[in-house]
Coordinates of N, CA and C in Angstrom, one line a residue:
M1 N 49.1 -22.7 -2.5 CA 48.9 -23.6 -1.4 C 50.2 -24.1 -0.8
K2 N 51.1 -24.5 -1.7 CA 52.4 -25.0 -1.3 C 53.2 -24.0 -0.5
K3 N 53.1 -22.7 -1.0 CA 53.8 -21.6 -0.3 C 53.3 -21.4 1.1
N4 N 52.0 -21.5 1.3 CA 51.4 -21.4 2.6 C 51.8 -22.5 3.5
I5 N 51.9 -23.7 3.0 CA 52.3 -24.9 3.8 C 53.8 -24.7 4.3
V6 N 54.6 -24.3 3.3 CA 56.0 -24.1 3.6 C 56.2 -23.0 4.6
S7 N 55.4 -21.9 4.5 CA 55.5 -20.8 5.4 C 55.1 -21.2 6.8
I8 N 54.1 -22.0 7.0 CA 53.6 -22.5 8.3 C 54.7 -23.4 8.9
V9 N 55.3 -24.3 8.1 CA 56.4 -25.2 8.5 C 57.5 -24.4 9.0
L10 N 57.9 -23.3 8.3 CA 59.0 -22.4 8.7 C 58.7 -21.8 10.0
L11 N 57.5 -21.3 10.2 CA 57.1 -20.7 11.5 C 57.2 -21.7 12.6
L12 N 56.7 -22.9 12.4 CA 56.8 -24.0 13.4 C 58.2 -24.3 13.8
I13 N 59.1 -24.4 12.8 CA 60.5 -24.7 13.0 C 61.1 -23.5 13.8
T14 N 60.8 -22.3 13.4 CA 61.3 -21.1 14.1 C 60.8 -21.1 15.6
S15 N 59.6 -21.5 15.8 CA 59.0 -21.5 17.2 C 59.7 -22.5 18.0
I16 N 60.0 -23.7 17.4 CA 60.7 -24.7 18.2 C 62.1 -24.3 18.5
T17 N 62.7 -23.6 17.5 CA 64.1 -23.2 17.7 C 64.2 -22.1 18.8
V18 N 63.2 -21.2 18.8 CA 63.2 -20.2 19.8 C 62.9 -20.8 21.2
A19 N 62.1 -21.8 21.2 CA 61.8 -22.4 22.5 C 63.1 -23.1 23.1
Q20 N 63.9 -23.6 22.2 CA 65.1 -24.3 22.6 C 66.3 -23.3 22.9
K21 N 66.3 -22.2 22.3 CA 67.4 -21.3 22.5 C 66.8 -19.9 22.3
S22 N 67.2 -19.0 23.2 CA 66.7 -17.6 23.2 C 67.3 -16.9 22.0
Q23 N 66.4 -16.7 21.0 CA 66.9 -16.0 19.8 C 66.0 -14.8 19.5
R24 N 66.6 -13.8 18.9 CA 65.9 -12.5 18.7 C 65.3 -12.5 17.2
L25 N 64.1 -12.1 17.1 CA 63.4 -12.0 15.9 C 62.9 -10.6 15.6
A26 N 62.8 -10.3 14.3 CA 62.3 -9.0 13.9 C 61.6 -9.2 12.5
Y27 N 60.8 -8.2 12.1 CA 60.2 -8.3 10.8 C 60.2 -6.9 10.2
I28 N 60.1 -6.9 8.9 CA 59.9 -5.6 8.2 C 58.8 -5.7 7.2
D29 N 58.3 -4.6 6.8 CA 57.3 -4.5 5.7 C 57.9 -3.8 4.5
M30 N 58.4 -4.6 3.6 CA 59.2 -4.1 2.4 C 58.4 -3.1 1.6
Q31 N 57.1 -3.4 1.4 CA 56.3 -2.5 0.7 C 56.2 -1.1 1.4
Y32 N 56.0 -1.1 2.7 CA 55.9 0.1 3.5 C 57.2 0.9 3.4
I33 N 58.3 0.2 3.5 CA 59.7 0.8 3.4 C 59.9 1.5 2.1
L34 N 59.6 0.8 1.0 CA 59.9 1.4 -0.3 C 58.9 2.5 -0.6
E35 N 57.7 2.5 -0.1 CA 56.8 3.6 -0.3 C 57.1 4.8 0.4
N36 N 58.0 4.7 1.4 CA 58.5 5.8 2.2 C 59.9 6.3 1.9
I37 N 60.4 5.8 0.7 CA 61.7 6.3 0.2 C 61.4 7.1 -1.0
P38 N 61.5 8.4 -1.0 CA 61.2 9.3 -2.1 C 62.0 8.9 -3.4
A39 N 63.3 8.5 -3.2 CA 64.1 8.1 -4.4 C 63.5 6.9 -5.1
Y40 N 63.0 5.9 -4.3 CA 62.4 4.8 -4.9 C 61.1 5.1 -5.7
L41 N 60.3 6.0 -5.1 CA 59.0 6.4 -5.8 C 59.3 7.1 -7.1
Q42 N 60.4 8.0 -7.0 CA 60.8 8.7 -8.3 C 61.3 7.7 -9.3
A43 N 62.1 6.8 -8.9 CA 62.6 5.8 -9.8 C 61.5 4.9 -10.4
Q44 N 60.5 4.5 -9.6 CA 59.4 3.7 -10.0 C 58.5 4.5 -11.0
N45 N 58.3 5.7 -10.7 CA 57.5 6.6 -11.6 C 58.2 6.8 -12.9
A46 N 59.5 7.0 -12.9 CA 60.3 7.1 -14.1 C 60.2 5.8 -15.0
L47 N 60.3 4.7 -14.3 CA 60.3 3.4 -15.0 C 58.9 3.2 -15.6
D48 N 57.8 3.5 -14.8 CA 56.5 3.3 -15.3 C 56.2 4.2 -16.5
A49 N 56.7 5.4 -16.4 CA 56.4 6.3 -17.5 C 57.1 5.8 -18.8
K50 N 58.3 5.3 -18.6 CA 59.1 4.8 -19.8 C 58.4 3.6 -20.4
V51 N 57.9 2.7 -19.5 CA 57.2 1.4 -19.9 C 55.9 1.8 -20.7
E52 N 55.2 2.8 -20.2 CA 54.0 3.2 -20.8 C 54.2 3.8 -22.2
K53 N 55.3 4.5 -22.3 CA 55.7 5.1 -23.6 C 56.1 4.0 -24.6
W54 N 56.8 3.0 -24.1 CA 57.1 1.9 -25.0 C 55.9 1.1 -25.5
K55 N 55.0 0.9 -24.5 CA 53.7 0.2 -24.8 C 52.9 0.9 -25.8
T56 N 52.8 2.3 -25.7 CA 52.1 3.1 -26.6 C 52.7 3.1 -28.0
K57 N 54.0 3.1 -28.1 CA 54.7 3.0 -29.4 C 54.4 1.7 -30.1
I58 N 54.4 0.6 -29.3 CA 54.1 -0.7 -29.9 C 52.7 -0.8 -30.4
T59 N 51.7 -0.3 -29.5 CA 50.3 -0.3 -29.9 C 50.1 0.5 -31.1
E60 N 50.7 1.7 -31.3 CA 50.5 2.5 -32.4 C 51.0 1.8 -33.7
Q61 N 52.1 1.1 -33.6 CA 52.6 0.4 -34.7 C 51.8 -0.8 -35.1
N62 N 51.2 -1.5 -34.1 CA 50.3 -2.6 -34.3 C 49.0 -2.1 -35.0
N63 N 48.5 -0.9 -34.6 CA 47.3 -0.3 -35.2 C 47.6 0.0 -36.7
A64 N 48.8 0.6 -36.9 CA 49.2 0.9 -38.3 C 49.2 -0.3 -39.2
I65 N 49.7 -1.4 -38.6 CA 49.7 -2.7 -39.4 C 48.3 -3.2 -39.7
Q66 N 47.4 -3.0 -38.7 CA 46.0 -3.4 -38.9 C 45.4 -2.6 -40.0
V67 N 45.7 -1.3 -40.1 CA 45.2 -0.5 -41.2 C 45.7 -1.0 -42.5
L68 N 47.0 -1.3 -42.6 CA 47.6 -1.8 -43.9 C 46.9 -3.1 -44.3
K69 N 46.6 -4.0 -43.3 CA 45.9 -5.3 -43.6 C 44.5 -5.0 -44.2
T70 N 43.8 -4.1 -43.5 CA 42.5 -3.8 -43.9 C 42.5 -3.2 -45.3
D71 N 43.4 -2.2 -45.6 CA 43.5 -1.6 -46.9 C 43.8 -2.7 -48.0
L72 N 44.7 -3.6 -47.7 CA 45.0 -4.6 -48.6 C 43.8 -5.5 -48.9
A73 N 43.1 -5.9 -47.9 CA 41.9 -6.7 -48.1 C 40.9 -6.1 -48.9
N74 N 40.7 -4.7 -48.8 CA 39.7 -4.0 -49.5 C 40.1 -3.7 -51.0
E75 N 41.5 -3.7 -51.2 CA 41.9 -3.3 -52.5 C 42.5 -4.4 -53.3
K76 N 42.4 -5.6 -52.8 CA 43.0 -6.8 -53.5 C 42.5 -7.0 -54.9
V77 N 41.2 -6.7 -55.0 CA 40.6 -7.0 -56.3 C 41.1 -6.2 -57.5
I78 N 41.7 -5.0 -57.2 CA 42.2 -4.1 -58.2 C 43.7 -4.1 -58.3
L79 N 44.4 -4.9 -57.4 CA 45.8 -4.9 -57.4 C 46.4 -6.0 -58.2
T80 N 47.6 -5.7 -58.8 CA 48.2 -6.8 -59.5 C 48.9 -7.8 -58.5
K81 N 49.2 -8.9 -59.0 CA 49.8 -10.0 -58.1 C 51.1 -9.5 -57.5
D82 N 51.9 -8.8 -58.3 CA 53.2 -8.2 -57.8 C 53.0 -7.2 -56.6
L83 N 52.0 -6.4 -56.8 CA 51.7 -5.4 -55.8 C 51.1 -6.0 -54.5
I84 N 50.3 -7.0 -54.7 CA 49.8 -7.8 -53.5 C 51.0 -8.4 -52.7
V85 N 51.9 -9.1 -53.4 CA 53.1 -9.7 -52.8 C 53.9 -8.7 -52.1
E86 N 54.1 -7.5 -52.8 CA 55.0 -6.5 -52.2 C 54.4 -5.9 -50.9
R87 N 53.1 -5.7 -50.9 CA 52.4 -5.2 -49.7 C 52.3 -6.2 -48.6
E88 N 52.2 -7.5 -48.9 CA 52.2 -8.5 -47.9 C 53.6 -8.6 -47.3
E89 N 54.6 -8.5 -48.1 CA 56.0 -8.6 -47.6 C 56.2 -7.4 -46.7
D90 N 55.7 -6.2 -47.1 CA 55.9 -5.0 -46.3 C 55.2 -5.2 -44.9
I91 N 54.1 -5.9 -44.8 CA 53.4 -6.1 -43.6 C 54.2 -7.1 -42.7
V92 N 54.7 -8.1 -43.3 CA 55.5 -9.1 -42.6 C 56.7 -8.5 -42.0
I93 N 57.4 -7.7 -42.8 CA 58.6 -7.0 -42.3 C 58.3 -6.1 -41.1
K94 N 57.1 -5.4 -41.2 CA 56.7 -4.5 -40.1 C 56.4 -5.3 -38.8
E95 N 55.7 -6.5 -39.0 CA 55.4 -7.3 -37.9 C 56.6 -7.9 -37.2
E96 N 57.6 -8.3 -38.0 CA 58.9 -8.7 -37.5 C 59.6 -7.6 -36.7
A97 N 59.5 -6.4 -37.2 CA 60.1 -5.2 -36.6 C 59.5 -5.0 -35.2
I98 N 58.2 -5.2 -35.1 CA 57.5 -5.0 -33.8 C 57.9 -6.1 -32.8
R99 N 58.0 -7.3 -33.3 CA 58.5 -8.4 -32.4 C 59.9 -8.1 -31.9
R100 N 60.8 -7.6 -32.8 CA 62.1 -7.2 -32.3 C 62.1 -6.1 -31.3
L101 N 61.2 -5.1 -31.6 CA 61.0 -4.0 -30.6 C 60.5 -4.5 -29.3
E102 N 59.6 -5.4 -29.3 CA 59.1 -5.9 -28.0 C 60.2 -6.6 -27.2
T103 N 61.0 -7.4 -27.9 CA 62.1 -8.1 -27.3 C 63.1 -7.1 -26.8
L104 N 63.4 -6.0 -27.6 CA 64.3 -5.0 -27.2 C 63.8 -4.3 -25.9
Y105 N 62.5 -4.0 -25.8 CA 62.0 -3.3 -24.6 C 61.8 -4.2 -23.4
F106 N 61.1 -5.4 -23.7 CA 60.6 -6.2 -22.6 C 61.2 -7.6 -22.5
G107 N 62.3 -7.9 -23.3 CA 62.9 -9.2 -23.2 C 63.7 -9.4 -21.9
P108 N 64.2 -10.6 -21.7 CA 64.9 -11.0 -20.5 C 66.0 -10.0 -20.1
R109 N 66.7 -9.5 -21.1 CA 67.8 -8.5 -20.9 C 67.5 -7.2 -21.7
G110 N 66.2 -6.9 -21.8 CA 65.8 -5.7 -22.6 C 66.0 -4.4 -21.8
D111 N 65.4 -3.4 -22.4 CA 65.6 -2.0 -21.8 C 64.9 -1.9 -20.5
M112 N 63.7 -2.6 -20.3 CA 63.0 -2.5 -19.0 C 63.9 -3.1 -17.9
Y113 N 64.5 -4.3 -18.2 CA 65.3 -4.9 -17.3 C 66.5 -4.1 -16.9
N114 N 67.1 -3.5 -17.9 CA 68.3 -2.7 -17.7 C 68.0 -1.4 -16.9
L115 N 66.8 -0.8 -17.3 CA 66.4 0.5 -16.6 C 66.0 0.2 -15.2
R116 N 65.3 -0.9 -14.9 CA 65.0 -1.3 -13.5 C 66.3 -1.5 -12.7
K117 N 67.2 -2.2 -13.4 CA 68.5 -2.4 -12.7 C 69.2 -1.1 -12.4
Q118 N 69.1 -0.2 -13.3 CA 69.8 1.1 -13.1 C 69.1 2.0 -12.1
L119 N 67.8 2.0 -12.1 CA 67.0 2.9 -11.2 C 66.7 2.3 -9.9
I120 N 66.2 1.1 -9.9 CA 65.6 0.6 -8.7 C 66.5 -0.4 -7.9
K121 N 67.3 -1.2 -8.5 CA 68.1 -2.1 -7.8 C 69.1 -1.5 -6.8
P122 N 69.7 -0.3 -7.1 CA 70.5 0.3 -6.1 C 69.8 0.7 -4.8
I123 N 68.5 1.1 -5.0 CA 67.7 1.4 -3.8 C 67.4 0.1 -3.0
Q124 N 67.0 -0.9 -3.7 CA 66.7 -2.2 -3.1 C 67.9 -2.7 -2.3
D125 N 69.1 -2.6 -3.0 CA 70.4 -3.0 -2.3 C 70.6 -2.2 -1.0
Q126 N 70.3 -0.9 -1.1 CA 70.5 0.0 0.0 C 69.5 -0.5 1.2
V127 N 68.3 -0.9 0.8 CA 67.4 -1.4 1.9 C 67.9 -2.6 2.5
Y128 N 68.4 -3.6 1.7 CA 68.9 -4.8 2.2 C 70.2 -4.6 3.1
N129 N 71.0 -3.7 2.7 CA 72.2 -3.3 3.5 C 71.8 -2.7 4.8
A130 N 70.8 -1.9 4.8 CA 70.3 -1.2 6.1 C 69.7 -2.3 7.0
I131 N 69.0 -3.3 6.4 CA 68.4 -4.3 7.2 C 69.5 -5.2 7.9
Q132 N 70.5 -5.5 7.1 CA 71.7 -6.3 7.6 C 72.4 -5.5 8.7
A133 N 72.6 -4.2 8.5 CA 73.3 -3.4 9.5 C 72.5 -3.4 10.8
I134 N 71.2 -3.2 10.7 CA 70.4 -3.1 11.9 C 70.3 -4.5 12.6
A135 N 70.2 -5.5 11.8 CA 70.1 -6.9 12.4 C 71.4 -7.2 13.1
S136 N 72.5 -6.8 12.5 CA 73.8 -7.1 13.1 C 74.0 -6.3 14.4
R137 N 73.6 -5.0 14.4 CA 73.8 -4.2 15.5 C 72.9 -4.6 16.7
K138 N 71.7 -5.0 16.4 CA 70.7 -5.3 17.4 C 70.7 -6.8 17.7
K139 N 71.6 -7.5 17.0 CA 71.8 -9.0 17.2 C 70.5 -9.8 17.0
Y140 N 69.8 -9.5 15.8 CA 68.7 -10.3 15.5 C 69.1 -11.5 14.8
D141 N 68.5 -12.7 15.1 CA 68.8 -13.9 14.4 C 68.0 -14.1 13.1
F142 N 66.8 -13.6 13.1 CA 65.9 -13.7 11.9 C 65.2 -12.4 11.7
V143 N 65.1 -12.0 10.4 CA 64.3 -10.8 10.0 C 63.4 -11.3 8.9
F144 N 62.1 -11.2 9.1 CA 61.2 -11.6 8.1 C 60.6 -10.4 7.4
D145 N 60.1 -10.7 6.1 CA 59.4 -9.6 5.4 C 57.9 -9.9 5.5
K146 N 57.2 -9.0 6.1 CA 55.7 -9.2 6.3 C 55.0 -9.1 5.0
S147 N 55.5 -8.4 4.0 CA 54.8 -8.2 2.7 C 55.2 -9.3 1.7
G148 N 56.0 -10.3 2.1 CA 56.5 -11.3 1.2 C 55.6 -12.5 1.3
D149 N 56.1 -13.7 0.8 CA 55.3 -14.9 0.7 C 55.1 -15.5 2.1
L150 N 56.0 -15.2 3.0 CA 55.9 -15.8 4.4 C 54.7 -15.3 5.1
V151 N 53.8 -16.2 5.4 CA 52.5 -15.8 6.1 C 52.8 -15.6 7.6
M152 N 52.5 -14.4 8.1 CA 52.8 -14.1 9.5 C 51.4 -14.2 10.2
L153 N 51.2 -15.3 11.0 CA 50.0 -15.5 11.7 C 49.8 -14.5 12.8
Y154 N 50.9 -14.0 13.4 CA 50.8 -13.0 14.4 C 52.1 -12.2 14.4
S155 N 52.0 -10.9 14.6 CA 53.2 -10.0 14.6 C 53.0 -8.9 15.7
N156 N 53.9 -8.8 16.5 CA 53.9 -7.8 17.6 C 54.6 -6.6 17.0
K157 N 53.9 -5.4 17.1 CA 54.5 -4.2 16.5 C 55.9 -3.8 17.0
K158 N 56.2 -4.2 18.2 CA 57.5 -3.9 18.8 C 58.6 -4.5 18.0
H159 N 58.3 -5.6 17.3 CA 59.4 -6.3 16.5 C 59.5 -5.8 15.1
D160 N 58.6 -4.8 14.8 CA 58.7 -4.2 13.4 C 59.8 -3.1 13.3
I161 N 60.8 -3.4 12.5 CA 61.9 -2.5 12.4 C 61.8 -1.7 11.0
S162 N 60.7 -1.7 10.4 CA 60.5 -1.0 9.1 C 60.9 0.5 9.2
D163 N 60.3 1.2 10.2 CA 60.6 2.6 10.4 C 62.1 2.9 10.6
L164 N 62.7 1.9 11.3 CA 64.2 2.1 11.6 C 65.0 2.0 10.3
V165 N 64.5 1.1 9.4 CA 65.2 0.9 8.1 C 65.0 2.2 7.3
V166 N 63.8 2.7 7.2 CA 63.5 3.9 6.5 C 64.4 5.1 7.0
K167 N 64.5 5.2 8.4 CA 65.2 6.3 9.0 C 66.7 6.2 8.6
M168 N 67.2 4.9 8.6 CA 68.7 4.7 8.3 C 68.9 5.1 6.8
I169 N 68.0 4.7 5.9 CA 68.2 5.0 4.5 C 68.1 6.5 4.3
N170 N 67.2 7.2 4.9 CA 67.1 8.6 4.7 C 68.3 9.3 5.2
I171 N 68.9 8.8 6.3 CA 70.1 9.4 6.9 C 71.3 9.2 5.9
D172 N 71.4 8.0 5.3 CA 72.4 7.7 4.3 C 72.3 8.6 3.1
Q173 N 71.0 8.8 2.6 CA 70.8 9.6 1.4 C 71.1 11.0 1.7
K174 N 70.8 11.5 2.9 CA 71.2 12.9 3.2 C 72.7 13.1 3.2
K175 N 73.4 12.1 3.8 CA 74.9 12.1 3.8 C 75.4 12.1 2.4
Q176 N 74.8 11.3 1.5 CA 75.2 11.2 0.1 C 75.0 12.5 -0.6
Q177 N 73.9 13.1 -0.4 CA 73.6 14.4 -1.0 C 74.6 15.5 -0.5
K178 N 74.9 15.4 0.8 CA 75.9 16.4 1.3 C 77.3 16.1 0.7
N179 N 77.6 14.8 0.5 CA 78.9 14.5 -0.1 C 79.0 14.9 -1.5
D180 N 77.8 14.8 -2.2 CA 77.7 15.2 -3.6 C 77.9 16.7 -3.8
K181 N 77.3 17.5 -2.8 CA 77.5 18.9 -2.9 C 78.9 19.3 -2.6
I182 N 79.6 18.6 -1.7 CA 81.0 18.9 -1.4 C 81.8 18.6 -2.6
A183 N 81.5 17.5 -3.2 CA 82.3 17.1 -4.4 C 82.1 18.1 -5.6
Q184 N 80.9 18.6 -5.7 CA 80.6 19.6 -6.7 C 81.4 20.9 -6.4
K185 N 81.4 21.3 -5.2 CA 82.1 22.5 -4.8 C 83.6 22.4 -5.0
K186 N 84.2 21.2 -4.7 CA 85.6 20.9 -4.9 C 85.9 21.0 -6.4
E187 N 85.0 20.4 -7.2 CA 85.2 20.4 -8.7 C 85.2 21.8 -9.2
L188 N 84.3 22.7 -8.7 CA 84.2 24.1 -9.1 C 85.5 24.8 -8.7
L189 N 86.0 24.5 -7.4 CA 87.2 25.2 -7.0 C 88.4 24.7 -7.8
N190 N 88.4 23.4 -8.1 CA 89.5 22.9 -8.9 C 89.6 23.6 -10.3
K191 N 88.4 23.8 -10.9 CA 88.3 24.4 -12.2 C 88.8 25.9 -12.1
E192 N 88.4 26.6 -11.0 CA 88.9 27.9 -10.9 C 90.4 28.1 -10.7
S193 N 91.0 27.0 -10.1 CA 92.4 27.0 -9.8 C 93.2 26.5 -10.9
L194 N 92.6 26.1 -12.0 CA 93.3 25.6 -13.2 C 94.1 26.7 -13.9
S195 N 95.2 26.3 -14.5 CA 96.0 27.2 -15.3 C 95.2 27.5 -16.6
D196 N 95.6 28.5 -17.3 CA 95.0 28.8 -18.6 C 95.0 27.7 -19.6
H197 N 96.2 27.0 -19.6 CA 96.4 25.8 -20.5 C 95.4 24.7 -20.1
Q198 N 95.3 24.4 -18.8 CA 94.4 23.4 -18.3 C 92.9 23.8 -18.6
K199 N 92.6 25.0 -18.4 CA 91.2 25.5 -18.7 C 90.9 25.3 -20.2
E200 N 91.9 25.6 -21.0 CA 91.7 25.5 -22.5 C 91.5 24.0 -22.9
K201 N 92.3 23.2 -22.2 CA 92.2 21.7 -22.5 C 90.8 21.2 -22.0
L202 N 90.3 21.7 -20.9 CA 89.0 21.3 -20.4 C 87.9 21.8 -21.3
K203 N 88.1 23.0 -21.7 CA 87.1 23.6 -22.6 C 87.0 22.8 -23.9
K204 N 88.1 22.4 -24.5 CA 88.1 21.6 -25.7 C 87.5 20.2 -25.5
K205 N 87.7 19.7 -24.3 CA 87.1 18.4 -24.0 C 85.5 18.5 -23.9
E206 N 85.1 19.6 -23.3 CA 83.6 19.8 -23.2 C 83.0 20.1 -24.5
L207 N 83.8 20.8 -25.4 CA 83.3 21.1 -26.7 C 83.2 19.9 -27.6
L208 N 84.2 19.0 -27.4 CA 84.2 17.7 -28.1 C 83.0 16.8 -27.6
K209 N 82.7 16.9 -26.3 CA 81.5 16.1 -25.8 C 80.2 16.7 -26.4
T210 N 80.2 18.0 -26.4 CA 79.0 18.7 -27.0 C 78.8 18.4 -28.5
K211 N 79.9 18.3 -29.2 CA 79.9 18.0 -30.6 C 79.4 16.6 -30.8
K212 N 79.8 15.6 -30.0 CA 79.4 14.2 -30.1 C 77.9 14.1 -29.9
Q213 N 77.4 14.9 -28.9 CA 76.0 14.9 -28.6 C 75.2 15.5 -29.8
N214 N 75.7 16.6 -30.3 CA 75.0 17.2 -31.5 C 75.0 16.3 -32.7
D215 N 76.2 15.6 -32.9 CA 76.3 14.7 -34.0 C 75.2 13.5 -33.9
R216 N 75.1 13.1 -32.6 CA 74.1 12.0 -32.4 C 72.7 12.5 -32.6
L217 N 72.4 13.7 -32.2 CA 71.1 14.3 -32.4 C 70.8 14.5 -33.9
A218 N 71.9 14.9 -34.6 CA 71.7 15.2 -36.1 C 71.5 13.8 -36.8
K219 N 72.1 12.8 -36.3 CA 72.0 11.4 -36.9 C 70.5 11.0 -36.7
I220 N 70.0 11.2 -35.5 CA 68.7 10.8 -35.2 C 67.7 11.6 -36.0
K221 N 68.0 12.9 -36.2 CA 67.1 13.7 -37.0 C 67.1 13.3 -38.5
L222 N 68.3 12.9 -39.0 CA 68.4 12.4 -40.4 C 67.6 11.1 -40.5
I223 N 67.7 10.2 -39.6 CA 66.9 9.0 -39.6 C 65.4 9.3 -39.7
E224 N 65.0 10.2 -38.8 CA 63.6 10.6 -38.7 C 63.1 11.2 -40.0
E225 N 63.9 12.0 -40.6 CA 63.6 12.7 -41.9 C 63.4 11.6 -43.0
K226 N 64.3 10.6 -43.0 CA 64.3 9.5 -44.0 C 63.0 8.7 -43.8
R227 N 62.7 8.5 -42.6 CA 61.4 7.8 -42.2 C 60.2 8.5 -42.7
K228 N 60.2 9.8 -42.5 CA 59.1 10.7 -42.9 C 59.0 10.7 -44.5
A229 N 60.1 10.8 -45.1 CA 60.2 10.8 -46.6 C 59.6 9.5 -47.2
K230 N 60.0 8.4 -46.5 CA 59.5 7.1 -46.9 C 58.0 7.0 -46.7
L231 N 57.5 7.5 -45.6 CA 56.1 7.5 -45.3 C 55.3 8.3 -46.3
L232 N 55.9 9.5 -46.7 CA 55.3 10.4 -47.6 C 55.2 9.7 -49.0
E233 N 56.3 9.0 -49.4 CA 56.3 8.3 -50.7 C 55.2 7.2 -50.7
R234 N 55.1 6.5 -49.6 CA 54.1 5.4 -49.4 C 52.7 6.0 -49.5
N235 N 52.5 7.1 -48.9 CA 51.1 7.8 -48.9 C 50.8 8.2 -50.3
Q236 N 51.8 8.7 -51.0 CA 51.6 9.2 -52.4 C 51.2 8.0 -53.3
K237 N 51.9 6.9 -53.1 CA 51.6 5.7 -53.9 C 50.2 5.2 -53.6
R238 N 49.8 5.3 -52.3 CA 48.5 4.9 -51.9 C 47.4 5.8 -52.5
Q239 N 47.7 7.1 -52.6 CA 46.8 8.0 -53.2 C 46.6 7.8 -54.7
L240 N 47.8 7.5 -55.3 CA 47.8 7.2 -56.7 C 46.9 5.9 -57.0
L241 N 47.1 4.9 -56.1 CA 46.3 3.7 -56.3 C 44.8 4.0 -56.1
K242 N 44.6 4.9 -55.1 CA 43.2 5.2 -54.8 C 42.6 6.0 -56.0
D243 N 43.4 6.9 -56.7 CA 42.9 7.6 -57.8 C 42.6 6.7 -59.0
K244 N 43.5 5.7 -59.2 CA 43.3 4.7 -60.2 C 42.1 3.9 -60.0
K245 N 41.9 3.5 -58.7 CA 40.7 2.8 -58.3 C 39.4 3.6 -58.7
E246 N 39.4 4.9 -58.3 CA 38.3 5.7 -58.6 C 38.1 5.9 -60.1
A247 N 39.2 6.0 -60.8 CA 39.1 6.2 -62.3 C 38.5 4.9 -62.9
L248 N 38.9 3.7 -62.4 CA 38.4 2.5 -62.9 C 36.9 2.3 -62.6
R249 N 36.5 2.8 -61.3 CA 35.1 2.7 -60.9 C 34.3 3.6 -61.8
K250 N 34.8 4.8 -62.1 CA 34.1 5.7 -63.0 C 33.9 5.2 -64.4
K251 N 35.0 4.6 -64.8 CA 35.0 4.0 -66.2 C 34.0 2.9 -66.3
I252 N 33.9 2.1 -65.3 CA 32.9 1.0 -65.3 C 31.5 1.6 -65.3
E253 N 31.3 2.6 -64.4 CA 29.9 3.2 -64.4 C 29.6 3.9 -65.7
D254 N 30.6 4.5 -66.4 CA 30.3 5.2 -67.7 C 29.9 4.1 -68.7
A255 N 30.6 3.0 -68.6 CA 30.4 1.9 -69.6 C 28.9 1.3 -69.4
K256 N 28.5 1.2 -68.1 CA 27.2 0.7 -67.8 C 26.1 1.7 -68.4
K257 N 26.4 3.0 -68.2 CA 25.5 4.0 -68.7 C 25.3 3.9 -70.2
K258 N 26.4 3.6 -70.9 CA 26.3 3.6 -72.4 C 25.5 2.4 -72.8
E259 N 25.6 1.3 -72.0 CA 24.8 0.1 -72.3 C 23.3 0.4 -72.3

């Protein structure tokens, strides 16, 4: 309600100002602009896919904890006090790990914030720069966003510069792509013109880079193998406990039969 009142007041102030002095107004539809920039859609899809992957991972871990809690509740009667404490501590540790993971992914400065900043903010900045360039060139005094909080009671299509913004951004991106291709060709030509010593040095640099990447992948693989080994050990302990439980149940049944 407050936003609507402020918006109407702003419109009234603008109307009075325009009446007093001939000023040029324009508006844009930010949502329309972004939806017509392929780079933005690709970036948003990449971000959404990553976020969905993070949410799925957290959900899977939460489900795994629920299974542990259920198993503990069902098996408490046959567990020793030490085993109960150990498994409760294990659950608490896993819950804390999930909370840390949630903060890592979705915290104020988490991965989602950083990825959005990396993928989407440059495009948003490009949009704002295009708007400023157009407003400066056409001497607009105000440019409003139709899709924002500002309520537009009436808008004449001739004042909509959204398509102009999209056109300018597409031109800039085509120029950038052309410049990138030129830079790649120059880099290729530079490589071909290198001396044998320089080529050997460059080759060693690339091999070192590849080695670091391989070392990183090997480290990740080792961590994953340790995790799987720990999980296997835990499952074996659980099976052993299950076997003991079954043996105890059978023993009780045999005792009852003898009675």
